[in-house]
Amino acid sequence: MYGIITLRNFRNKAAFTSFSCSRFAHSLPFATVKAEEISGSQPAEVLNLVQGNWTKSSGWNTILDPLNGESFIKVAEVDEKGIQPFVESLARCPKHGLHNPFKAPERYLMLGDVTTKAAYKLSLPEVSDFFAKLIQRVAPKSYQQALGEVYVTQKFLENFCGDQVRFLARSFGVPGNHLGQQSHGFRWPYGPVAIITPFNFPLEIPLLQLMGALYMGNKPLLKVDSKVCIVMEQMLRLLHDCGLPVEDVDFINSDGKTMNKILLEASPSMTLFTGSSRVAEKLALDLKGRIKLEDAGFDWKILGPDVQEEDYVAWVCDQDAYACSGQKCSAQSMLFMHENWAKSSLIQKLTGLAARRKLDDLTIGPVLTLTTEAMLDHMKKLLEIKGSKLLFGGEELQNHSIPAIYGAIKPTAVFVPLEEILKDNNYELVTREIFGPFQIVTEYKHDQLPLVLNVLEKMHAHLTAAVVSSDPLFLQEVIGNSVNGTTYAGLRARTTGAPQNHWFGPAGDPRGAGIGTPEAIKLVWSCHREVIYDIGPLPQNWKCPQPT
């Protein structure tokens, strides 16, 4: 989701941790694991949290180390026979929530205090280093990318300290038709809710959505992809250490079938799902539309006619396509080059930048949802399209021990002619999202912008986009004829790297969910309730009128 980020003071803290992390290894009172020590010989355990108690289950799911295949984490997974405590816990939460503007308002203050403490703890070098390294163990990415995820999460928490939680529930009043009548609009919780999040940002996505759900008064059941659930298990323990009541959040580990059964039986008032479009559409039907989605994104970047700052633009393109091994819902999936850019040294620079990435520092690494064979097979099908060609990559990583269930390929780019992309028999293949270090590159002539816009119009997922140009009329044309919910425009435009200070989410779908901002929290985790006060007095000499 997020990639290019200014770390500011976190860079200094990272330098500090290089010699201090061993000293602090035993000083994290909330932690039950040590990131560096998790291994096949010392596997970590992940528990469930329900009704205020950490619990094991009858079965354990063994997670393989994505770098060497060792069984290094044991997850206590709940099966269909063990779901009743979770169903009962959600059922105990009324539809009007744990708090709302008329009920238990002190909880707004309590959550502000918890957030203040959590923001402070996450700013400590030993804590940020712990979470960055834990993220690296389960979702391998460079240390800077992992620390960037922690940084964004910490800044989000800073944004909602103190009174900022109750300001999310700010109401408004409108004068009525007569004396004593006023209408008031309130933000109202849903009550029992569920949160389902993916593997690629194991701290940022679940924590931001979880806190938003809590702030608005809901009781969440959280499920994170089992491959990375250890990160949020440890974060929940930190939140408890900061004063969050242990009964406020339930945390479950299960397979998809079991979670689906819980949702059908518990019938939460709202479910937030971040993940694949296929699962999203199934849940939308199963839950009768009571869902918010932040699903797949085949994200595009258009380079306008004005060629400038080639080194910078090439670097951003490389980061957008290949940081975190391309495993971001905001990763650059398709690059449209104006013919002027095609004549520049852009592709040569991109080739060189991609070649710098190596497994040793995790600037390229395992792909957790696709095998090497699946990605290379997709590439071969693309290369059968008339005029297509391999620009770079297209090979398996060398000298690696990544298990076969995961993918391991070099950063890859395939050129496909614009006219071929628009053909019906090619379009679905070309715009298939490959959640790995893989992108499509194409070129358009000066008079072919309408064709490019036609490609965009046919797309189904509208998450992030970038329009790289300093021409305001060009920017206006592209932005006015596209949909993507998070769109960057200008010379420094990117598709990834969303910080906590702006909306991140899709557009064009009424089910779309945002993340990060007060507007996103209110949209996803509350609904509108109108209370009309009509207290009188009655008009003088009022008499009962004739029926109407």
XYZ file of C-alpha atoms in Angstrom:
548
model
C 0.000 0.000 0.000
C 2.544 2.569 1.118
C 6.157 2.890 0.029
C 8.027 6.114 -0.685
C 8.027 7.960 2.622
C 10.003 10.633 4.405
C 11.148 9.044 7.659
C 12.559 12.250 9.194
C 13.450 11.564 12.799
C 12.861 7.841 12.388
C 16.097 7.652 10.392
C 18.019 8.953 13.377
C 16.213 6.525 15.629
C 17.074 3.677 13.280
C 20.743 4.532 13.602
C 20.369 4.489 17.370
C 18.770 1.042 17.306
C 21.684 -0.460 15.395
C 23.686 -0.672 18.617
C 20.934 -0.515 21.219
C 18.416 -3.155 20.161
C 20.230 -5.959 21.982
C 20.231 -3.920 25.174
C 16.481 -3.371 24.881
C 15.613 -6.940 23.826
C 14.373 -7.829 27.307
C 12.764 -4.485 28.158
C 9.487 -4.633 26.205
C 6.923 -5.559 28.846
C 4.149 -6.208 26.318
C 6.120 -8.472 23.970
C 6.004 -12.267 24.174
C 8.500 -12.850 21.320
C 11.865 -11.572 20.127
C 11.861 -10.972 16.392
C 15.473 -12.037 15.786
C 15.074 -15.306 17.702
C 12.026 -16.683 15.894
C 13.216 -19.755 13.975
C 12.565 -23.407 13.271
C 14.339 -24.319 16.505
C 12.532 -21.591 18.502
C 9.098 -21.216 16.893
C 6.822 -18.445 18.106
C 3.196 -19.033 19.096
C 0.216 -16.828 18.227
C -2.962 -17.017 20.346
C -6.550 -15.849 19.974
C -8.280 -13.192 22.079
C -11.959 -13.546 22.918
C -14.102 -12.102 25.705
C -11.001 -10.671 27.354
C -8.956 -13.887 27.410
C -5.987 -15.057 25.369
C -6.760 -18.619 24.301
C -5.253 -21.515 22.408
C -7.226 -23.817 20.120
C -7.418 -27.500 19.305
C -5.359 -27.087 16.149
C -2.187 -25.284 15.134
C -1.319 -23.890 11.719
C 2.400 -23.947 11.022
C 3.746 -20.937 9.121
C 6.856 -21.354 6.980
C 9.653 -18.817 7.066
C 9.303 -17.125 3.658
C 13.079 -16.881 3.317
C 14.153 -20.451 4.086
C 11.054 -22.635 4.470
C 11.540 -23.445 8.164
C 8.430 -23.940 10.326
C 8.966 -20.856 12.457
C 5.529 -19.745 13.745
C 2.680 -21.815 15.201
C -0.730 -20.162 14.988
C -3.593 -21.364 17.192
C -6.291 -21.519 14.524
C -9.949 -21.772 15.439
C -11.985 -24.285 13.432
C -15.726 -24.281 12.821
C -16.349 -26.137 16.100
C -14.679 -23.358 18.103
C -16.433 -20.276 16.790
C -19.192 -19.977 19.405
C -17.273 -17.788 21.900
C -16.569 -15.296 19.116
C -20.182 -15.309 17.944
C -21.389 -14.775 21.515
C -18.896 -11.975 22.122
C -20.122 -10.001 19.109
C -23.742 -10.675 20.089
C -23.143 -9.031 23.479
C -22.425 -5.712 21.811
C -25.668 -3.792 21.142
C -26.301 -2.145 17.793
C -25.832 1.255 19.401
C -22.242 0.320 20.245
C -20.000 0.412 23.287
C -20.305 4.187 23.280
C -21.982 6.921 21.281
C -22.671 10.652 21.790
C -25.451 9.827 24.297
C -23.860 6.820 25.985
C -20.554 6.398 27.875
C -18.877 9.492 26.376
C -15.995 8.993 28.788
C -14.849 6.202 26.462
C -13.923 8.802 23.845
C -11.514 10.252 26.409
C -10.229 6.825 27.423
C -9.404 5.925 23.820
C -7.675 9.286 23.377
C -5.477 8.466 26.373
C -4.736 4.946 25.087
C -3.783 6.398 21.719
C -1.491 8.969 23.328
C 0.367 6.263 25.224
C 0.548 3.955 22.215
C 1.873 6.746 19.983
C 4.588 7.466 22.518
C 5.586 3.820 22.919
C 5.699 3.263 19.165
C 8.003 6.279 18.863
C 10.591 4.662 21.141
C 13.529 3.312 19.111
C 13.433 -0.092 20.786
C 9.701 -0.508 20.072
C 9.773 0.752 16.482
C 12.777 -1.486 15.791
C 10.958 -4.472 17.316
C 7.943 -4.047 15.051
C 10.017 -3.262 11.952
C 12.037 -6.448 12.388
C 8.937 -8.491 13.201
C 7.328 -7.230 9.976
C 10.477 -8.207 8.078
C 10.294 -11.758 9.414
C 6.787 -12.445 8.139
C 6.394 -10.070 5.148
C 9.988 -9.661 3.958
C 10.776 -6.146 2.775
C 13.733 -3.836 3.295
C 14.276 -2.441 6.775
C 13.510 1.077 5.526
C 10.182 -0.071 4.063
C 9.273 -1.943 7.259
C 10.278 1.012 9.437
C 8.264 3.280 7.140
C 5.173 1.205 7.916
C 5.802 1.607 11.639
C 6.383 5.334 11.173
C 3.085 5.920 9.342
C 1.268 3.905 12.016
C 2.865 5.935 14.806
C 2.030 9.252 13.127
C -1.571 8.112 12.681
C -1.783 7.461 16.404
C -0.322 10.893 17.103
C -3.097 12.413 14.987
C -5.797 10.980 17.276
C -4.421 11.680 20.731
C -6.413 13.406 23.447
C -9.613 15.119 22.331
C -9.213 14.167 18.674
C -11.192 10.957 19.246
C -14.302 12.749 20.451
C -13.958 15.338 17.691
C -14.606 12.450 15.277
C -18.134 12.324 16.720
C -18.801 16.032 16.220
C -22.508 16.700 15.561
C -24.386 19.551 13.903
C -27.726 21.249 14.468
C -30.249 22.864 12.100
C -33.104 25.162 13.211
C -36.547 23.636 12.897
C -39.885 24.941 11.603
C -41.188 26.283 14.896
C -40.143 27.154 18.416
C -38.721 24.159 20.273
C -37.843 22.157 17.148
C -34.232 21.447 16.141
C -32.690 18.645 14.106
C -29.273 17.272 15.066
C -27.034 15.008 13.005
C -24.824 12.538 14.881
C -22.156 10.018 13.871
C -23.404 6.674 15.152
C -21.533 3.375 15.601
C -22.614 0.107 14.007
C -21.978 -1.905 17.175
C -20.639 -5.404 16.422
C -18.246 -5.227 13.463
C -15.565 -7.358 11.787
C -12.217 -6.441 10.229
C -10.401 -8.692 7.747
C -6.971 -7.573 6.530
C -4.228 -9.011 4.276
C -0.574 -9.915 4.712
C 1.260 -7.109 2.944
C 1.041 -4.421 5.637
C 0.668 -6.500 8.808
C 0.751 -3.538 11.213
C -0.493 -0.470 9.381
C -3.693 -1.661 7.709
C -5.172 -3.650 10.620
C -4.197 -1.118 13.290
C -5.533 1.939 11.460
C -8.846 0.226 10.742
C -9.044 -1.249 14.237
C -8.514 2.084 15.950
C -11.042 3.790 13.672
C -13.610 1.140 14.579
C -12.939 1.608 18.302
C -12.957 5.401 18.142
C -16.485 5.465 16.741
C -17.861 3.105 19.417
C -17.812 -0.305 17.744
C -16.822 -3.735 19.096
C -14.486 -5.261 16.466
C -13.563 -8.848 15.709
C -10.178 -8.683 13.965
C -8.804 -11.304 11.594
C -5.392 -10.806 9.988
C -3.863 -13.149 7.417
C -2.357 -16.020 9.430
C 1.024 -15.637 7.711
C 1.536 -12.288 9.455
C -0.912 -12.321 12.391
C 1.901 -12.349 14.946
C 2.492 -8.628 14.309
C -1.015 -7.568 15.346
C -1.054 -10.023 18.229
C 1.953 -8.193 19.643
C 0.397 -4.795 18.864
C -2.767 -5.723 20.742
C -0.631 -6.608 23.739
C 0.971 -3.166 23.481
C -2.480 -1.524 23.375
C -3.540 -3.469 26.479
C -0.362 -2.284 28.162
C -1.473 1.260 27.286
C -4.866 0.807 28.949
C -7.166 -0.572 26.244
C -9.743 -2.827 27.972
C -9.031 -6.426 26.982
C -12.738 -7.001 26.266
C -12.912 -4.254 23.631
C -11.381 -6.254 20.764
C -11.591 -9.928 19.803
C -8.741 -11.367 17.730
C -9.166 -14.592 15.776
C -6.931 -16.818 13.713
C -8.759 -19.097 11.300
C -8.999 -20.138 7.696
C -11.332 -18.334 5.322
C -14.103 -20.917 5.523
C -14.282 -20.654 9.317
C -14.277 -16.860 9.257
C -17.051 -16.888 6.682
C -19.134 -19.081 9.004
C -18.574 -16.675 11.912
C -19.729 -13.740 9.793
C -22.885 -15.587 8.748
C -23.745 -16.686 12.291
C -22.731 -13.534 14.158
C -24.091 -11.229 11.444
C -22.002 -8.163 12.345
C -23.596 -4.859 11.422
C -20.606 -3.974 9.225
C -17.509 -5.758 7.942
C -14.381 -4.093 6.587
C -12.528 -6.256 4.075
C -9.142 -5.448 2.560
C -7.916 -7.997 0.056
C -8.684 -9.705 -3.232
C -11.632 -8.709 -5.420
C -12.799 -12.308 -5.694
C -13.231 -12.727 -1.938
C -14.657 -9.213 -1.657
C -17.458 -9.957 -4.110
C -18.308 -13.228 -2.331
C -18.511 -11.484 1.038
C -20.643 -8.690 -0.421
C -23.226 -11.311 -1.421
C -22.970 -13.364 1.781
C -23.329 -10.283 3.998
C -26.105 -8.732 1.906
C -24.070 -5.604 1.234
C -23.214 -4.812 4.872
C -19.568 -4.350 3.946
C -16.900 -1.815 3.080
C -14.186 -2.832 0.625
C -10.635 -1.842 -0.156
C -9.896 -4.551 -2.682
C -7.455 -5.044 -5.528
C -5.890 -2.216 -7.460
C -4.488 -2.449 -10.986
C -2.860 0.929 -10.570
C -1.650 3.059 -13.437
C 0.793 5.887 -14.039
C 0.720 8.227 -17.037
C 3.832 10.129 -18.039
C 2.775 13.310 -19.822
C 4.426 14.952 -22.848
C 6.840 17.114 -20.841
C 10.015 15.121 -20.225
C 12.017 16.396 -17.258
C 13.932 15.161 -14.202
C 14.460 11.731 -15.764
C 16.505 10.350 -12.875
C 13.863 11.277 -10.314
C 10.914 10.020 -12.353
C 12.710 6.736 -13.053
C 13.483 6.273 -9.345
C 9.850 6.841 -8.372
C 8.705 4.378 -11.054
C 11.091 1.763 -9.682
C 9.906 2.335 -6.124
C 6.255 2.250 -7.145
C 6.597 -1.001 -9.077
C 9.130 -3.000 -7.066
C 9.443 -1.838 -3.438
C 8.079 -4.534 -1.107
C 8.506 -6.808 -4.146
C 5.466 -5.159 -5.705
C 3.175 -6.509 -2.993
C 1.163 -3.363 -2.428
C -2.394 -2.710 -3.483
C -1.026 0.638 -4.683
C 1.891 -0.785 -6.669
C 2.415 0.538 -10.194
C 0.853 -2.125 -12.432
C 0.841 -0.244 -15.750
C 3.048 2.580 -17.011
C 1.830 4.703 -19.938
C 4.761 6.555 -21.549
C 4.172 9.484 -23.859
C 6.228 9.047 -27.024
C 8.586 11.764 -25.775
C 9.386 9.636 -22.700
C 9.799 6.554 -24.890
C 12.567 8.409 -26.749
C 14.281 9.316 -23.471
C 16.589 7.178 -21.341
C 13.746 6.197 -18.992
C 13.675 2.458 -19.778
C 17.452 2.264 -19.588
C 17.380 3.949 -16.182
C 14.541 1.703 -14.982
C 16.509 -1.359 -16.055
C 19.510 -0.200 -14.053
C 17.477 0.665 -10.974
C 15.711 -2.716 -10.998
C 19.063 -4.480 -11.285
C 20.197 -2.886 -7.997
C 17.574 -4.802 -6.046
C 18.809 -7.896 -4.265
C 17.615 -10.511 -1.847
C 20.410 -9.794 0.649
C 18.812 -6.527 1.798
C 15.234 -7.560 0.914
C 14.839 -4.826 -1.687
C 13.499 -7.794 -3.645
C 12.120 -10.855 -1.900
C 9.517 -13.601 -1.724
C 6.051 -13.159 -3.223
C 3.553 -14.629 -0.772
C 0.470 -15.085 -2.985
C 1.889 -16.336 -6.305
C 4.459 -18.973 -7.191
C 7.409 -18.336 -9.462
C 5.857 -20.623 -12.066
C 2.535 -18.722 -12.025
C 4.205 -15.350 -12.596
C 6.477 -16.605 -15.366
C 3.541 -18.358 -17.053
C 1.649 -15.058 -17.039
C 4.660 -13.368 -18.598
C 4.833 -15.988 -21.361
C 1.171 -15.406 -22.237
C 1.776 -11.655 -22.462
C 4.770 -12.199 -24.749
C 2.500 -14.039 -27.192
C 0.669 -10.752 -27.875
C 1.716 -9.167 -31.163
C 4.434 -6.564 -30.653
C 5.038 -7.318 -26.977
C 8.537 -7.757 -25.589
C 10.381 -8.331 -22.332
C 12.077 -5.127 -21.177
C 13.924 -6.640 -18.212
C 13.624 -9.354 -15.578
C 11.542 -12.386 -16.418
C 13.761 -14.803 -14.503
C 13.732 -16.575 -11.156
C 15.944 -15.130 -8.437
C 19.298 -16.886 -8.134
C 20.848 -18.531 -5.080
C 17.765 -18.351 -2.885
C 16.092 -20.689 -0.376
C 12.561 -19.286 -0.715
C 10.101 -22.204 -0.442
C 8.305 -23.309 -3.611
C 4.897 -22.289 -2.247
C 6.013 -18.656 -2.675
C 7.321 -16.742 -5.679
C 10.864 -15.544 -6.362
C 11.396 -13.539 -9.542
C 13.527 -10.604 -10.567
C 11.796 -7.232 -11.039
C 10.039 -7.629 -14.380
C 8.576 -5.307 -17.022
C 6.757 -6.372 -20.202
C 6.012 -3.936 -23.034
C 2.619 -4.363 -24.741
C 1.504 -2.067 -27.591
C -1.395 0.217 -26.683
C -3.572 -0.893 -29.594
C -3.163 -4.537 -28.550
C -4.156 -3.807 -24.938
C -7.537 -2.507 -26.088
C -8.412 -5.675 -27.993
C -11.078 -7.673 -26.179
C -9.106 -10.908 -26.324
C -6.092 -9.228 -24.685
C -7.542 -6.739 -22.220
C -8.349 -9.079 -19.314
C -4.948 -10.757 -19.593
C -2.989 -7.498 -19.701
C -4.892 -5.912 -16.804
C -4.700 -8.937 -14.520
C -3.158 -7.799 -11.243
C 0.051 -9.687 -10.459
C 0.732 -9.081 -6.773
C 4.471 -9.158 -7.200
C 7.399 -7.331 -8.866
C 5.708 -7.168 -12.272
C 4.446 -4.320 -14.436
C 3.121 -3.602 -17.925
C 4.703 -0.772 -19.927
C 3.167 0.801 -23.015
C 3.600 3.869 -25.213
C 1.093 6.371 -26.577
C 1.445 8.956 -29.337
C 0.560 12.617 -28.929
C -2.920 12.098 -30.395
C -3.593 8.809 -28.560
C -4.524 10.110 -25.113
C -8.203 9.191 -25.800
C -7.076 5.567 -26.237
C -5.255 5.694 -22.902
C -8.368 7.093 -21.215
C -10.376 4.293 -22.806
C -8.055 1.738 -21.197
C -8.664 3.394 -17.820
C -12.430 3.503 -18.333
C -12.568 -0.265 -18.881
C -10.775 -1.046 -15.602
C -12.723 -2.387 -12.633
C -10.565 -1.436 -9.624
C -9.893 2.259 -9.081
C -7.509 2.571 -6.153
C -4.383 4.677 -6.838
C -3.024 6.481 -9.882
C -0.356 8.969 -10.901
C -0.237 11.619 -13.612
C 3.352 12.806 -14.021
C 3.372 16.206 -15.724
C 3.762 19.899 -15.042
C 1.207 20.774 -17.737
C -1.987 21.876 -15.909
C -4.181 21.305 -18.962
C -2.860 17.739 -19.347
C -3.434 17.061 -15.644
C -6.933 18.483 -15.916
C -7.750 16.271 -18.905
C -6.594 13.030 -17.264
C -7.983 13.705 -13.781
C -11.319 14.824 -15.201
C -11.668 11.599 -17.191
C -10.586 9.059 -14.564
C -11.850 7.747 -11.240
C -9.095 6.479 -8.925
C -9.717 7.411 -5.301
C -6.121 8.319 -4.444
C -4.586 10.139 -7.401
C -1.227 11.927 -7.370
C -0.677 14.663 -9.935
C 2.427 16.641 -10.856
C 6.107 16.109 -11.439
C 6.523 14.150 -8.188
C 3.408 12.012 -8.655
C 3.590 8.399 -7.529
C 1.176 5.526 -6.946
C 2.556 4.317 -3.596
C 3.794 5.978 -0.451
C 0.529 7.193 1.077
C 1.219 8.719 4.481
C -1.311 9.115 7.276
C -2.240 12.668 6.338
C -4.496 11.984 3.363
C -7.276 9.648 2.325
C -6.196 6.286 0.931
C -8.869 4.234 -0.756
C -10.765 3.522 -3.971
C -13.430 5.576 -5.704
C -16.280 4.706 -8.032
C -17.770 2.034 -5.753
C -20.346 2.850 -3.046
C -18.810 0.060 -0.966
C -15.357 1.657 -1.102
C -13.460 2.003 2.187
C -10.877 4.632 3.059
C -8.124 4.633 5.627
C -6.029 7.136 7.542
C -8.028 10.356 7.869
C -10.975 11.544 9.994
C -13.141 11.436 6.864
C -12.156 7.813 6.235
C -12.895 6.800 9.839
C -16.293 8.472 9.845
C -17.250 7.026 6.463
C -16.235 3.446 7.271
C -16.941 3.112 10.964
C -20.040 5.200 11.599
C -23.357 6.017 10.029
C -25.538 9.120 10.205
C -28.272 9.380 12.813
C -30.666 12.310 12.946
C -32.341 13.254 16.234
C -35.128 15.853 15.953
C -35.977 17.594 19.183
C -39.544 18.896 19.206
C -40.256 20.009 22.768
C -42.835 22.751 22.223
C -44.502 24.851 23.402
C -47.729 24.235 21.523
C -49.304 27.241 19.748
C -51.742 29.223 21.882
C -55.371 28.195 21.527
C -54.385 25.017 19.666
C -57.372 22.868 18.655
C -57.491 19.430 17.169
C -57.769 19.834 13.354
C -59.810 17.779 10.945
C -58.167 14.525 9.794
C -56.063 14.702 6.625
